[in-house]
Amino acid sequence: MQLAPPGAVSLGGILGEAVEANRLGRLSRFIVDENSPAIAIFAPDAVATNDQGDWYGEHAGKWLIAATKAAQRANDTVLLARVRQVADWLIARQDADGYLGNYAPARRFMHKQPAKLPTWNGEPTLRTWDIWTHSYLMLGLIEVHRATDEPAYLDAARRIGDLCWRTLTSGIAITEVGNHFGLSASILLDPVIELHSVTNDARYLDLALLIIDQMEADPGNRLLGQALAGADPSEIATGKAYQLLWNMVAIAKLYRATGDQRYLTAALNFWQAVRDRHLTLGGGPWGGVAHRSREVFNAAGTFDPEAYVETCSTMAWIQLNRELLTITAEARFAEEIERSAYNDLLGAQAPDGEDWCYYSFANGRRIHTTYWRCCKSSGAMALEELASVAYGVTAAGEIAINLLGPSDARISVPGVGTVRIAQRTDYPFTGELEIAVDAGGATVPLLLRVPEWAQGARIEGSDTVLEPGRYTRIETDGVVRIVLAMVPCLHSRAARNVQESLAPDGSAVEQEVLRHDYVALTKGPLVYATGLVDGYKTSETVRLGENPVRDVSDGTILLSPRDRAPLAFEPYYRAGGRTHGAWRLTWLRLPPEEAA
C-alpha cells in the first residue's frame, strides 16, 4: 500500500484538532531559529565543552521531521521557512568528516570506548547518545530534502552515513556505542535504510546489513535472531520498548529493501507478541512494573493498571504498524494505529499542543513533563504520521480508508486521476459515517476498514457483508453510508501469579498464589475512564450485577454497581479536562466472588 503523500489529507474532528494544536503549539514554538535552546546546543562553543554524553540533540532531528510534515500538511510556508533556516544553520556547522552532533571531540562515537563494565543494561563505559542524535538528524535532513528537493540536505545526511560506515568498519561495533546492549545505537538502521531508499546507493544497504551482523554477534542483543525464534520482547536485550520498536521499524524497512523474508517474519513475530501481551487497552506499549527502568516491557502475562506508557514507545508502535501496513495492506495494522491515536496518543497531549505527558497510566495521575524530555518531540512526530496513514492506494488501484473520522482527501489513482474523498461523521463518538467520492464520473474501488469491534456493521441500502477486522471492497462514484454499531463493552483482566515447580516424579505442580481481577469500559475505538472515585479514592472495588452500563447521550457512560452510586466515565483522552494533575482511572477492581 502506498500511503497518502504530504498535503493530500486534511483531518477533522479530534484528530484534526490535535494535529493543528501540534503545528501551532509545539512545532511553532519549541524551535523558531538557531537561537532556540534545542538548536543552540549545536553551536561550536557549546559543542567544545559538552562531555556529558546527553541525548538532548535528538530534538533537532525530531523537530525537522515533524515540522516539515506539518508544514506540508497545512501548506504552512512560514513553518517551512523556519525548517530550512534551522537546517541550513546546522549543516553549515557540519565537520569535514561528516560529524554533525553536539559532543566535544574526545567524546564522539568515532573514538573507541574503554572496555564495558558489567551493567544491567549493557551500557558503554562512557555515557553516549551520539549515534542516536545523528540518526534523528539524518532522518530530519532526509525529510527536508524530500519536501524541498534541495540536494544540500541529502548530501549532509550522506556525509553522516559515510562517517558511520568508516567508523563501524574500523574496529568499533554498533553495540559498543549505545546502551541497552546497543539498542540505542543500532537504531541507526532506520536512517541508513532511508538513505538507501532515497539514493539507491548500495553502500548504505551494506551498512545496514553490517549493523545487523554486529547486533547478532553480541549475545546481549541478537534482536533479529531472537525475534525469529519467537522470543517475547521482554526477553530481548533489556526489553526497552522504545528502542526495540524503533529497531523493528528498521527491520521491516529492511525487508522492503532486500525482499529477505526473515526480516518480515521477525517484524511480524515481534508485532504479534506486543499486540497480544504488551499493550494497554488504549494501544500504548506499557511496562516498568517493579523494574529499575520504567520503560521496559514486563514479562509476558504481567498486568498492572498503574504500569507506565512512554509516549516515545507509542510513537514507535504507530510507526511499526505504518511499515507493516504498507508492506501487507492488512487492516489489523491500521486498526492498531487508530486505537493508539484516539486513546494513548491523544491522551498524552495537552490541548495547547505544547505540553505532553512523558508517562501515561491506565490508572494514574496525568503529569505534563518538563522542557527537555524526549516524549514532547516524539508525540509531535507521532501526530504528524496520522494524515498520511489515513488513506492509501493498493497495487490494484484501490483506495484504502485506514483511519475513520472526519477528513477530506485528494488521492491520485493510476488510470483514474485525482479522486476526492470526504468522510462526514462524528466518529469516534458515533458510528454513522457518510463517505462521499468524486472521481469525475469514474467508478472507484474503495477498501473500507471495518473495525474489529464493529459486529453487525452495515452499508445502508446494501446487503454487502462487512466483516469486522478486515477491509470491505466497495465500488462507488457517489455517497456511501456506513453504520457501525457502537455499544459500551466491558473488558476484564487479571493480575495473577502462578507458582510453578516439579514434583519428585517430574510431574508439573502449579498453584495460583495471587489474583486480582479488574474491569474496564470501551465504546467503539475509545477507552473510557473516570476520575478520583468519590473525589478522593484512587481505586474502587465494584459489584456489577446485571446490565450495569448505561450510555448517556452526552458522551458519558454510567457504570452502576449494585451497592454504590453510579460512576461517570468519559473518553480516556479527555478525562479530567486534559489538565496537569488530573486523575484517570480506567480499571476498577472486581470482588473475588464476581471475578468469574
XYZ file of C-alpha atoms in Angstrom:
596
model
C 0.000 0.000 0.000
C 1.234 3.467 -0.914
C 0.209 5.926 1.774
C -1.169 9.380 1.020
C 1.507 11.940 0.099
C 2.136 15.092 2.156
C -0.645 17.627 1.887
C -3.166 15.203 0.379
C -5.240 14.686 3.533
C -6.895 17.167 5.858
C -8.021 15.623 9.130
C -11.068 16.893 11.002
C -12.652 16.017 14.321
C -10.494 15.367 17.350
C -7.540 14.147 15.266
C -7.679 17.324 13.198
C -7.795 19.431 16.348
C -4.792 17.545 17.727
C -2.582 17.934 14.658
C -3.398 21.621 14.347
C -2.663 22.201 18.029
C 0.612 20.377 17.390
C 1.520 22.630 14.458
C 0.552 25.872 16.189
C 1.890 24.777 19.572
C 4.918 22.529 19.882
C 6.163 22.810 16.312
C 5.798 26.583 16.021
C 7.138 27.485 19.462
C 9.720 24.960 20.639
C 12.174 25.792 17.861
C 11.964 29.024 15.869
C 15.564 29.585 14.801
C 19.173 28.772 15.637
C 18.908 30.599 18.967
C 16.288 28.203 20.321
C 17.849 26.144 23.137
C 17.438 22.803 21.317
C 19.459 24.148 18.375
C 21.864 26.395 20.273
C 23.460 23.301 21.821
C 24.977 22.656 18.372
C 26.834 25.980 18.393
C 30.647 25.497 18.327
C 31.254 26.954 21.793
C 28.614 24.672 23.345
C 29.886 21.618 21.472
C 33.501 22.174 22.515
C 32.721 21.680 26.193
C 29.925 19.086 26.050
C 31.302 15.903 27.595
C 28.107 14.798 29.351
C 27.027 12.125 26.867
C 23.487 13.501 26.744
C 20.636 12.802 24.306
C 19.239 16.319 24.039
C 20.482 16.703 20.476
C 17.683 14.377 19.337
C 15.182 17.258 19.461
C 16.722 18.912 16.414
C 16.130 15.919 14.157
C 12.725 15.136 15.596
C 11.601 18.713 15.075
C 12.869 18.732 11.487
C 10.834 15.602 10.769
C 7.598 16.691 12.410
C 7.726 20.368 11.439
C 8.438 19.523 7.794
C 5.468 17.164 7.662
C 3.216 19.676 9.414
C 4.271 22.466 7.054
C 3.444 20.335 4.033
C 0.202 19.089 5.532
C -1.085 22.586 6.237
C 0.750 24.440 3.449
C 2.440 26.485 6.171
C 5.111 28.430 4.300
C 6.255 30.256 7.448
C 6.955 26.999 9.278
C 8.720 25.504 6.264
C 10.913 28.612 6.012
C 11.887 28.124 9.671
C 12.691 24.496 8.977
C 15.009 25.475 6.151
C 16.655 28.195 8.208
C 17.433 25.772 11.025
C 18.557 23.008 8.660
C 20.830 25.425 6.800
C 22.359 26.607 10.069
C 23.003 23.032 11.196
C 24.613 21.763 8.017
C 26.806 24.872 7.820
C 28.410 23.606 11.038
C 28.957 20.036 9.850
C 32.582 18.989 10.207
C 34.612 17.960 7.183
C 34.450 14.304 8.258
C 30.641 14.423 8.361
C 30.163 14.790 12.123
C 27.085 16.883 12.963
C 26.459 16.139 16.620
C 26.862 18.184 19.766
C 29.627 16.248 21.557
C 33.138 17.512 22.287
C 35.736 15.852 20.017
C 37.039 13.397 22.620
C 33.533 12.033 23.350
C 32.388 11.382 19.787
C 31.216 7.990 18.568
C 34.243 7.606 16.278
C 36.517 7.023 19.310
C 36.922 3.535 20.714
C 35.262 3.185 24.112
C 37.036 1.661 27.135
C 36.045 -1.942 27.801
C 32.490 -2.225 29.124
C 31.889 -2.802 32.796
C 29.172 -5.325 33.733
C 25.873 -3.441 33.974
C 22.202 -4.375 33.845
C 21.720 -2.565 30.519
C 24.996 -3.253 28.753
C 25.822 0.438 28.535
C 29.161 1.782 27.341
C 31.656 2.817 29.990
C 31.312 6.414 28.842
C 27.702 7.524 28.504
C 26.801 8.296 24.892
C 23.766 9.015 22.746
C 25.813 10.338 19.839
C 24.665 7.786 17.242
C 21.090 8.280 18.452
C 21.291 12.037 17.871
C 22.829 11.563 14.434
C 20.127 9.070 13.490
C 17.401 11.622 14.096
C 19.421 14.312 12.334
C 19.741 12.074 9.268
C 16.003 11.341 9.219
C 15.240 15.040 9.650
C 17.552 16.134 6.845
C 16.144 13.468 4.520
C 12.619 14.699 5.301
C 13.593 18.294 4.500
C 15.223 17.122 1.261
C 12.038 15.319 0.238
C 9.993 18.456 0.909
C 12.313 20.906 -0.849
C 14.251 18.786 -3.365
C 17.383 20.615 -2.235
C 20.441 18.349 -2.567
C 22.361 20.053 0.284
C 20.209 18.388 2.934
C 20.620 14.942 1.430
C 24.355 15.498 0.998
C 24.663 16.311 4.707
C 22.779 13.140 5.647
C 25.014 11.124 3.321
C 28.138 12.519 4.941
C 26.861 11.296 8.306
C 26.144 7.879 6.800
C 29.613 7.714 5.280
C 31.179 8.612 8.644
C 29.199 5.808 10.292
C 30.409 3.350 7.657
C 34.051 4.320 8.224
C 33.594 4.027 11.982
C 31.854 0.653 12.003
C 34.442 -0.849 9.659
C 37.375 0.395 11.760
C 37.013 -1.931 14.741
C 34.100 -0.261 16.534
C 30.882 -2.300 16.728
C 27.445 -0.674 16.851
C 26.689 -2.404 20.162
C 29.666 -0.646 21.776
C 28.261 2.847 21.289
C 24.761 2.589 22.744
C 23.093 1.456 25.944
C 20.547 -1.343 26.317
C 23.161 -3.684 24.803
C 23.483 -1.438 21.779
C 19.787 -0.959 21.006
C 20.178 2.813 21.380
C 22.776 2.815 18.610
C 21.519 0.054 16.303
C 18.525 2.279 15.520
C 20.985 3.748 13.004
C 19.458 1.049 10.802
C 16.448 3.259 10.130
C 18.130 6.346 8.635
C 20.664 4.203 6.801
C 17.890 2.289 5.029
C 16.160 5.599 4.281
C 19.423 6.819 2.717
C 19.485 3.722 0.553
C 15.866 4.299 -0.435
C 16.488 7.910 -1.467
C 19.869 7.463 -3.151
C 19.744 3.830 -4.331
C 23.374 3.665 -3.211
C 24.269 0.071 -2.335
C 26.801 1.240 0.263
C 24.012 2.169 2.644
C 22.330 -1.188 2.290
C 25.704 -2.769 3.021
C 25.945 -0.598 6.128
C 22.512 -1.747 7.259
C 23.492 -5.394 6.855
C 26.732 -4.749 8.744
C 24.742 -3.324 11.642
C 22.550 -6.437 11.676
C 25.650 -8.667 11.705
C 27.177 -6.733 14.598
C 23.936 -6.931 16.576
C 23.696 -10.677 16.058
C 27.305 -11.130 17.171
C 26.543 -9.582 20.575
C 24.958 -12.126 22.970
C 23.244 -9.296 24.824
C 21.424 -8.097 21.717
C 20.644 -10.589 18.906
C 17.384 -8.812 18.140
C 16.808 -10.418 14.752
C 17.624 -13.971 15.833
C 15.525 -13.775 18.971
C 12.553 -12.266 17.154
C 12.762 -15.040 14.557
C 12.827 -17.600 17.367
C 9.641 -16.123 18.831
C 11.180 -14.615 21.958
C 8.956 -12.304 23.923
C 10.042 -8.643 23.561
C 10.708 -8.505 27.308
C 13.417 -11.153 26.813
C 15.366 -9.301 24.097
C 18.301 -7.230 25.400
C 16.824 -5.242 28.321
C 13.306 -5.227 26.899
C 13.486 -1.444 26.359
C 10.246 -0.768 24.498
C 11.081 2.399 22.539
C 14.408 1.129 21.222
C 13.109 -2.346 20.399
C 10.156 -0.919 18.487
C 12.311 1.554 16.552
C 14.742 -1.211 15.627
C 11.782 -3.251 14.394
C 10.600 -0.345 12.253
C 14.000 -0.507 10.569
C 13.908 -4.287 10.193
C 10.534 -4.024 8.450
C 12.052 -1.445 6.097
C 14.991 -3.782 5.522
C 12.519 -6.369 4.239
C 11.267 -3.839 1.690
C 14.836 -3.073 0.644
C 16.004 -6.682 0.313
C 12.966 -8.935 -0.036
C 14.549 -11.205 2.591
C 11.601 -12.940 4.277
C 13.478 -13.263 7.561
C 13.102 -9.570 8.244
C 9.360 -9.557 7.693
C 8.925 -12.705 9.771
C 10.880 -11.156 12.635
C 8.836 -7.952 12.481
C 5.537 -9.850 12.407
C 6.563 -12.128 15.280
C 7.535 -9.115 17.337
C 4.350 -7.236 16.420
C 2.157 -10.158 17.434
C 3.884 -10.518 20.784
C 3.470 -6.818 21.558
C -0.139 -6.865 20.377
C -1.037 -9.903 22.456
C 0.878 -9.212 25.660
C 2.211 -5.681 25.957
C -0.428 -3.066 25.113
C -2.832 -1.101 27.233
C -6.491 -1.115 26.303
C -5.717 2.237 24.644
C -2.993 0.857 22.388
C 0.108 2.075 24.204
C 3.099 -0.225 24.863
C 3.453 -0.479 28.620
C 5.663 -1.946 31.295
C 8.079 -0.840 34.010
C 6.347 -2.705 36.840
C 8.811 -3.367 39.694
C 11.729 -2.794 37.329
C 14.667 -0.426 37.627
C 13.596 1.068 34.295
C 10.099 2.488 33.825
C 10.346 1.975 30.067
C 10.853 -1.759 29.572
C 8.343 -4.398 28.596
C 7.338 -6.544 31.537
C 7.410 -10.313 31.470
C 4.612 -11.805 29.387
C 1.434 -12.114 31.396
C 2.151 -9.222 33.741
C -0.802 -6.905 34.316
C -0.850 -3.781 36.441
C -3.192 -0.845 35.742
C -0.540 1.503 37.134
C 2.135 0.457 34.619
C 3.898 3.072 32.515
C 3.226 4.023 28.889
C 6.076 6.094 27.466
C 4.839 8.392 24.690
C 8.026 7.674 22.708
C 7.035 3.997 22.654
C 3.550 4.859 21.431
C 5.139 6.791 18.556
C 7.394 3.867 17.633
C 4.451 1.430 17.833
C 2.474 3.610 15.403
C 5.471 3.697 13.064
C 5.903 -0.090 13.156
C 2.240 -0.511 12.252
C 2.679 2.035 9.463
C 5.503 -0.003 7.937
C 3.630 -3.300 8.202
C 0.530 -1.679 6.715
C 2.467 -0.542 3.659
C 4.021 -3.979 3.236
C 0.940 -6.137 3.744
C -2.099 -3.856 3.253
C -3.724 -5.707 6.174
C -6.402 -3.951 8.202
C -5.067 -5.073 11.582
C -2.164 -2.642 11.371
C -4.387 0.330 10.579
C -6.633 -0.762 13.457
C -3.725 -0.526 15.888
C -2.723 2.921 14.631
C -6.279 4.173 15.136
C -6.571 2.645 18.598
C -3.305 4.197 19.760
C -4.102 7.557 18.174
C -7.560 8.009 19.680
C -6.516 6.901 23.152
C -2.969 6.837 24.464
C -1.536 9.333 21.964
C -4.261 11.972 22.274
C -4.433 11.163 25.959
C -0.817 12.289 26.379
C -1.211 15.609 24.530
C -2.416 18.762 26.277
C -4.982 20.968 24.481
C -2.371 23.701 23.892
C -0.418 21.329 21.642
C 2.748 22.141 23.546
C 2.580 20.139 26.755
C 2.796 16.367 26.802
C 2.843 13.522 29.280
C 6.113 11.612 29.318
C 4.321 8.731 31.006
C 0.643 7.906 30.840
C -1.131 5.434 33.082
C -4.308 3.480 32.611
C -4.851 4.264 36.299
C -2.889 7.250 37.465
C -2.257 10.955 37.584
C -1.714 12.990 34.437
C 1.685 14.726 34.615
C 2.878 17.113 31.913
C 6.596 16.627 31.527
C 9.481 19.097 31.636
C 11.090 21.143 28.863
C 13.818 18.829 27.577
C 12.052 15.487 27.804
C 12.096 13.301 24.700
C 8.399 12.448 24.639
C 7.332 16.001 23.802
C 9.093 15.713 20.451
C 8.049 12.092 19.929
C 4.392 12.921 20.494
C 4.662 15.700 17.922
C 6.201 13.250 15.441
C 3.523 10.631 16.060
C 0.687 13.064 15.371
C 2.246 14.024 12.047
C 2.093 10.377 10.946
C -1.712 10.338 11.030
C -2.678 12.350 7.943
C -0.529 10.180 5.710
C -1.733 6.838 7.084
C -5.409 7.873 6.936
C -5.624 6.804 3.267
C -3.620 4.644 0.918
C -3.657 3.141 -2.561
C -3.031 -0.557 -3.143
C -1.161 -2.056 -6.069
C -4.576 -2.916 -7.548
C -5.606 0.761 -7.589
C -7.987 0.520 -4.622
C -8.254 3.451 -2.215
C -7.960 2.202 1.348
C -9.687 4.136 4.106
C -7.403 3.314 7.013
C -8.461 5.783 9.692
C -12.105 6.506 10.334
C -13.158 10.020 11.282
C -13.875 13.391 9.655
C -11.438 14.096 6.832
C -11.004 15.295 3.262
C -8.535 13.724 0.871
C -7.260 14.095 -2.668
C -5.839 10.757 -3.728
C -4.120 10.060 -7.038
C -5.101 6.690 -8.519
C -3.280 5.305 -11.577
C -5.561 5.243 -14.621
C -8.205 7.365 -12.874
C -6.521 10.582 -11.789
C -7.277 12.589 -8.671
C -10.115 11.235 -6.549
C -11.688 13.371 -3.843
C -12.956 11.628 -0.731
C -14.752 13.139 2.228
C -15.733 11.425 5.464
C -18.592 13.202 7.231
C -19.147 11.774 10.675
C -19.000 12.311 14.436
C -16.741 9.246 14.735
C -15.235 8.162 17.100
C -18.249 9.152 19.232
C -20.895 7.718 16.911
C -20.799 5.008 14.277
C -22.589 6.677 11.370
C -20.270 7.592 8.507
C -21.064 9.221 5.169
C -18.298 8.720 2.625
C -18.528 10.892 -0.488
C -16.403 10.024 -3.518
C -15.805 12.265 -6.536
C -13.777 10.594 -9.251
C -15.000 12.687 -12.153
C -17.594 10.142 -13.168
C -15.357 7.084 -12.841
C -16.205 4.222 -10.502
C -13.503 3.804 -7.887
C -12.950 0.738 -5.720
C -12.732 1.605 -2.026
C -11.354 -0.565 0.734
C -13.287 0.357 3.856
C -11.659 -0.782 7.067
C -14.257 -2.342 9.331
C -13.082 -2.178 12.970
C -12.713 -5.381 14.958
C -15.322 -4.247 17.475
C -17.960 -3.399 14.802
C -20.154 -6.503 14.904
C -23.209 -6.082 12.692
C -21.711 -3.226 10.650
C -23.684 -2.493 7.506
C -23.948 -0.296 4.438
C -27.268 1.483 4.103
C -29.221 0.104 1.155
C -26.837 -2.780 0.541
C -26.573 -6.399 1.559
C -22.763 -6.343 1.351
C -21.281 -8.260 4.275
C -18.942 -6.132 6.403
C -16.540 -8.435 8.197
C -15.028 -6.943 11.361
C -11.260 -6.629 11.393
C -10.909 -6.581 7.609
C -11.282 -4.309 4.610
C -14.531 -4.473 2.629
C -14.293 -3.649 -1.067
C -16.908 -1.199 -2.322
C -17.211 0.277 -5.795
C -18.842 3.677 -5.923
C -18.924 7.010 -7.690
C -21.076 8.788 -5.145
C -22.034 8.552 -1.496
C -21.845 5.507 0.771
C -23.374 5.497 4.232
C -21.928 3.136 6.809
C -23.429 2.216 10.157
C -21.114 0.797 12.814
C -22.943 -0.325 15.912
C -21.297 1.324 18.927
C -22.232 -0.144 22.265
C -20.346 0.022 25.558
C -18.240 -3.058 26.134
C -16.815 -4.453 29.363
C -13.279 -5.872 29.378
C -11.706 -7.955 32.102
C -8.085 -8.556 33.014
C -6.358 -10.239 35.929
C -3.160 -9.526 37.807
C -2.136 -13.029 38.801
C 0.844 -15.078 39.795
C 1.167 -18.824 39.431
C 3.834 -20.702 41.361
C 5.262 -23.467 39.195
C 7.506 -26.358 40.135
C 8.085 -30.064 39.574
C 7.146 -32.865 41.950
C 9.732 -35.584 42.718
C 8.202 -37.745 39.998
C 8.672 -34.953 37.458
C 5.036 -34.002 37.184
C 4.126 -30.319 36.940
C 2.801 -28.532 40.018
C 1.017 -25.225 39.555
C -0.735 -23.103 42.148
C -2.235 -19.659 41.707
C -0.957 -17.680 44.688
C -2.139 -14.192 43.739
C -5.073 -12.889 41.750
C -6.772 -9.507 41.419
C -9.458 -9.061 38.772
C -10.301 -5.819 37.007
C -12.945 -4.467 34.662
C -12.788 -1.574 32.144
C -15.045 0.099 29.572
C -14.759 0.879 25.878
C -17.180 2.122 23.277
C -16.175 1.864 19.651
C -12.480 2.757 19.375
C -12.478 4.802 22.586
C -11.350 3.693 26.020
C -13.250 5.300 28.902
C -12.025 6.459 32.303
C -13.400 8.012 35.454
C -11.719 10.408 37.879
C -10.977 10.006 41.564
C -13.812 7.924 42.990
C -15.959 9.992 45.343
C -13.480 12.782 44.786
C -10.581 11.200 46.663
C -10.133 7.450 46.055
C -7.529 6.236 43.550
C -9.132 2.795 43.279
C -12.502 1.140 43.812
C -13.909 -2.364 44.006
C -17.328 -2.722 42.382
C -20.087 -5.329 42.371
C -21.555 -5.013 38.930
C -24.622 -7.199 38.843
C -26.601 -7.428 35.590
C -26.765 -4.671 32.969
C -24.563 -2.258 34.919
C -23.717 0.016 31.962
C -25.818 2.879 30.604
C -24.800 5.023 27.643
C -25.678 8.688 28.154
C -26.157 10.873 25.091
C -23.565 13.499 26.056
C -20.718 11.019 25.598
C -20.740 9.833 29.195
C -21.130 6.202 30.186
C -22.574 5.451 33.618
C -21.365 2.363 35.427
C -23.887 1.408 38.124
C -22.571 -1.038 40.724
C -25.074 -2.790 42.979
C -24.102 -1.130 46.230
C -22.996 2.397 45.444
C -23.834 5.495 43.387
C -23.134 5.314 39.635
C -19.676 6.250 38.349
C -19.441 8.536 35.303
C -16.925 7.542 32.649
C -15.782 9.685 29.713
C -13.283 9.079 26.902
C -9.843 8.492 28.379
C -8.098 11.047 26.187
C -10.159 13.936 27.639
C -10.848 12.619 31.139
C -10.121 15.222 33.777
C -10.185 18.037 31.239
C -6.724 17.096 29.903
C -5.198 19.189 32.685
C -1.953 18.622 34.534
C -2.571 16.672 37.743
C -5.915 15.170 36.704
C -6.564 11.557 37.681
C -7.751 8.932 35.203
C -8.954 5.513 36.328
C -9.604 3.001 33.560
C -9.649 -0.241 35.543
C -11.816 -0.952 38.603
C -11.359 -3.937 40.877
C -13.855 -6.776 40.987
C -14.562 -8.660 44.216
C -13.313 -12.254 44.210
C -16.810 -13.735 44.136
C -17.662 -11.778 40.969
C -14.454 -12.316 39.021
C -15.774 -15.320 37.135
